[in-house]
Tab-separated table of C-alpha atoms in Angstrom:
chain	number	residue	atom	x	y	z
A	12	UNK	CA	0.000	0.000	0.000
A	13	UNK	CA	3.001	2.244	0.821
A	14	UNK	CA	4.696	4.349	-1.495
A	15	UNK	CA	7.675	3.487	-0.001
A	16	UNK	CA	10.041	0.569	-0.129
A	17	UNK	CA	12.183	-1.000	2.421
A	18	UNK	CA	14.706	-0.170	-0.107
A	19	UNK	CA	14.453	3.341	-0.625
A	20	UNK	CA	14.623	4.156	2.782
A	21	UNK	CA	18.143	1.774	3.145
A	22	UNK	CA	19.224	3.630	-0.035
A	23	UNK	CA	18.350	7.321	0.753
A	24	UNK	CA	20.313	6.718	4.327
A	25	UNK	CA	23.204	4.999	2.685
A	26	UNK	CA	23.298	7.694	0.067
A	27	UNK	CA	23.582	10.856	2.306
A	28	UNK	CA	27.123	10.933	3.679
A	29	UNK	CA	25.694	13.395	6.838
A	30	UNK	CA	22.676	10.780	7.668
A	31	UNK	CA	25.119	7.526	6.769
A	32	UNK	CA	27.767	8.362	9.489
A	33	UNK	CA	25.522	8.760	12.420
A	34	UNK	CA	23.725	6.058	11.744
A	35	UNK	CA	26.471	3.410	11.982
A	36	UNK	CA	25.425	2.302	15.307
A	37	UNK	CA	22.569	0.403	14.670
A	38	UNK	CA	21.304	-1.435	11.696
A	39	UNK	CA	17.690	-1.857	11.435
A	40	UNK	CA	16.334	-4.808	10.003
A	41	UNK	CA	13.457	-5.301	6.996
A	42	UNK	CA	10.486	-5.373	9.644
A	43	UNK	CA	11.603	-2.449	11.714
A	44	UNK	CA	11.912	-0.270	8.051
A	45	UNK	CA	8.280	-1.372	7.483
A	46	UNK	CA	6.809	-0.809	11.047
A	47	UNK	CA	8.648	2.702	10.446
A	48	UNK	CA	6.440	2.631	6.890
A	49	UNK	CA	3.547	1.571	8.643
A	50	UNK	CA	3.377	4.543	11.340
A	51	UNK	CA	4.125	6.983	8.967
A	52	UNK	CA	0.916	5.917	6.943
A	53	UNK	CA	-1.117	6.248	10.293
A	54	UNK	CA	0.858	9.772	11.532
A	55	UNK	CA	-0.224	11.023	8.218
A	56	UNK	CA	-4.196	10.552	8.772
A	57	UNK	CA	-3.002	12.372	12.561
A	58	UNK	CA	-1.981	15.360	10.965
A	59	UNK	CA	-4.360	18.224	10.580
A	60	UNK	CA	-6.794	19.203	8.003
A	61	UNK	CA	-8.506	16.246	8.087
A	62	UNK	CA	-10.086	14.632	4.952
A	63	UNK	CA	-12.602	12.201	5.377
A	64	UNK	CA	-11.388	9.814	2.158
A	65	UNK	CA	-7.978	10.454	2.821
A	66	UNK	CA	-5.721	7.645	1.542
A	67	UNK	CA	-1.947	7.948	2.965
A	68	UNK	CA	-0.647	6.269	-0.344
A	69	UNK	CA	-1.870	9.148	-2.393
A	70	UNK	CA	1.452	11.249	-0.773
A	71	UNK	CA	4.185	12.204	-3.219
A	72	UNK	CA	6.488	9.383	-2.666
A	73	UNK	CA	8.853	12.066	-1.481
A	74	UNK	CA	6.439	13.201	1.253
A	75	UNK	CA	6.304	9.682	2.360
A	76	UNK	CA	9.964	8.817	2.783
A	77	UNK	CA	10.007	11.919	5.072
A	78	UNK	CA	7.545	10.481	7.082
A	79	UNK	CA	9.580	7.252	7.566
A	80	UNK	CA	13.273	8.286	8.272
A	81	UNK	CA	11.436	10.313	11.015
A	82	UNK	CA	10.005	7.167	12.695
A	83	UNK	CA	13.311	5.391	11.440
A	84	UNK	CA	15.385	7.820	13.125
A	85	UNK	CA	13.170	8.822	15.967
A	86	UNK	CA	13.389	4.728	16.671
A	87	UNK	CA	16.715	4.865	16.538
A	88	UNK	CA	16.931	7.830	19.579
A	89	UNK	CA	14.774	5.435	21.871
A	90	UNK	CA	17.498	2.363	20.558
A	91	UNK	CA	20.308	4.314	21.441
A	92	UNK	CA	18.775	6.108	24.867
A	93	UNK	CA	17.455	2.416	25.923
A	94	UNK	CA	20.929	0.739	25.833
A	95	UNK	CA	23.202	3.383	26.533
A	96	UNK	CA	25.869	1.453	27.961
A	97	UNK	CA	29.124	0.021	26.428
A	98	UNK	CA	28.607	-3.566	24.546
A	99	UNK	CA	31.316	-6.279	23.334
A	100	UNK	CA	30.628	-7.529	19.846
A	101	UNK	CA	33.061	-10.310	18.644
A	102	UNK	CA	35.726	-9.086	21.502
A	103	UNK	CA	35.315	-5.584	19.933
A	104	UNK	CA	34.055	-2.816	22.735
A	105	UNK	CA	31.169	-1.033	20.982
A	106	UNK	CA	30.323	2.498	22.705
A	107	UNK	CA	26.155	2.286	22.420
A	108	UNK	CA	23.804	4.988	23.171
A	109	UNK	CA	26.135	7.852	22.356
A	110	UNK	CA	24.100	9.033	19.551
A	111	UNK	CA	20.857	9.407	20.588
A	112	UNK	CA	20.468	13.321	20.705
A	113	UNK	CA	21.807	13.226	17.099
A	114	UNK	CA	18.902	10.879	16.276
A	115	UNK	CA	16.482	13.066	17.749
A	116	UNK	CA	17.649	16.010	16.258
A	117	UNK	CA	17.286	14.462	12.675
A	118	UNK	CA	14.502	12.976	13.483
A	119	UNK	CA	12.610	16.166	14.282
A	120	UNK	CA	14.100	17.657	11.282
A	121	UNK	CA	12.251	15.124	9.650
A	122	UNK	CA	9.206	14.977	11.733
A	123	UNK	CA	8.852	19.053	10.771
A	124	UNK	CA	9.302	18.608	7.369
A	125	UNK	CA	7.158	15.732	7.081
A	126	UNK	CA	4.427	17.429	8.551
A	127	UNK	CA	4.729	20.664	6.774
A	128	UNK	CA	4.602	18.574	3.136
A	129	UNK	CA	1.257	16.866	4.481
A	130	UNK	CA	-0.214	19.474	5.929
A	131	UNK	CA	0.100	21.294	2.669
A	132	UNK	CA	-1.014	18.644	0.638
A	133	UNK	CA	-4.061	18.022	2.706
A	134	UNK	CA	-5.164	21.895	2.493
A	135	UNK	CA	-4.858	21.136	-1.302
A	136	UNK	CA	-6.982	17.807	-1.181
A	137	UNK	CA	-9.577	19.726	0.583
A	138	UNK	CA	-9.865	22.781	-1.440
A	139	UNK	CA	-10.211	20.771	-4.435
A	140	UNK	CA	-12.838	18.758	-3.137
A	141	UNK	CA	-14.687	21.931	-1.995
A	142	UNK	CA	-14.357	23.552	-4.925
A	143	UNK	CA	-13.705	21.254	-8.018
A	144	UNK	CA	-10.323	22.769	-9.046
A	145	UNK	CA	-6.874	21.450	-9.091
A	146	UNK	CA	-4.639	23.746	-6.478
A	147	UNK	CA	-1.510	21.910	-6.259
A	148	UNK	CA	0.754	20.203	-8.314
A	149	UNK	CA	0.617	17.584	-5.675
A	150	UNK	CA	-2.929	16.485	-5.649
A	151	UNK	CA	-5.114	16.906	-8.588
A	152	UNK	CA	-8.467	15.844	-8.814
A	153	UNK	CA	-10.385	12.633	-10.774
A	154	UNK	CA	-12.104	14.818	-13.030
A	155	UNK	CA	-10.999	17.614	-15.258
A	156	UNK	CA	-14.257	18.789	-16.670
A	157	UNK	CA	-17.389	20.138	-15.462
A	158	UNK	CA	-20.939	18.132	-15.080
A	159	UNK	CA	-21.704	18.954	-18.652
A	160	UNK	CA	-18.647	17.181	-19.714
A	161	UNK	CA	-16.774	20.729	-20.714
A	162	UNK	CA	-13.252	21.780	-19.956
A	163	UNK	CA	-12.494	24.241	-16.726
A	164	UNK	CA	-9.374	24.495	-16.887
């Protein structure tokens, strides 16, 4: 249903140098990525204006992935805070929990962009409902022609 793959979100992290090195301390697996998906498809029907058929797969794909690296990293805060203490993996002393303010901080970043982006494309959802015509490039309505079957735009 998502617009976004476990994939992209692996790829967009791996593929920003700023977001890659923070994130070195923990790997999240396939079903973390999609619980992340998951509660950025229900944060988005949270989020004020509120449209009654809203469906959260009709976000620009963009939109979406926002929405996800914020739960992604916003996980990753609690991770980090939950188990701050040092760990030993293969006789290798791994410092753990030292990141989690960065994690926050990117994950609000995210969180207020996210929001922002659906907010907006809500407010367009919802004027073109009220009043038949396309405002935003983001969300453009079923029909481009009046009752009688005539262009309006």
């Amino acid at each position: 249903m998502s617009l976004v793959t476990v994939t992209e979100v692996r790829n967009f992290i791996k593929d920003h140098a700023s977001l890659n090195k923070i994130f070195v301390e923990r790997e999240f697996s396939d079903t973390e990525i999609l619980q992340a998906i998951y509660w950025q498809e229900q944060m988005s029907l949270s989020i004020p204006p509120f449209i009654t058929d809203f469906d959260p797969a009709t976000l620009p794909k963009y939109t979406a992935l926002l929405g996800t690296l914020y739960q992604v990293f916003f996980s990753a805060s609690m991770w980090s805070q939950r188990n701050n203490s040092n760990l030993t993996e293969q006789g290798i002393p791994v410092a753990v929990g030292q990141n989690a303010n960065a994690y926050l901080q990117i994950a609000e970043m995210f969180k207020t962009q996210y929001t922002e982006a659906v907010n907006v494309f809500k407010r367009a959802a919802n004027l073109d409902a009220m009043t038949n015509y396309s405002y935003s490039p983001y969300y453009s309505s079923s029909s481009d022609t009046d009752d009688d079957g005539s262009s309006y735009q």
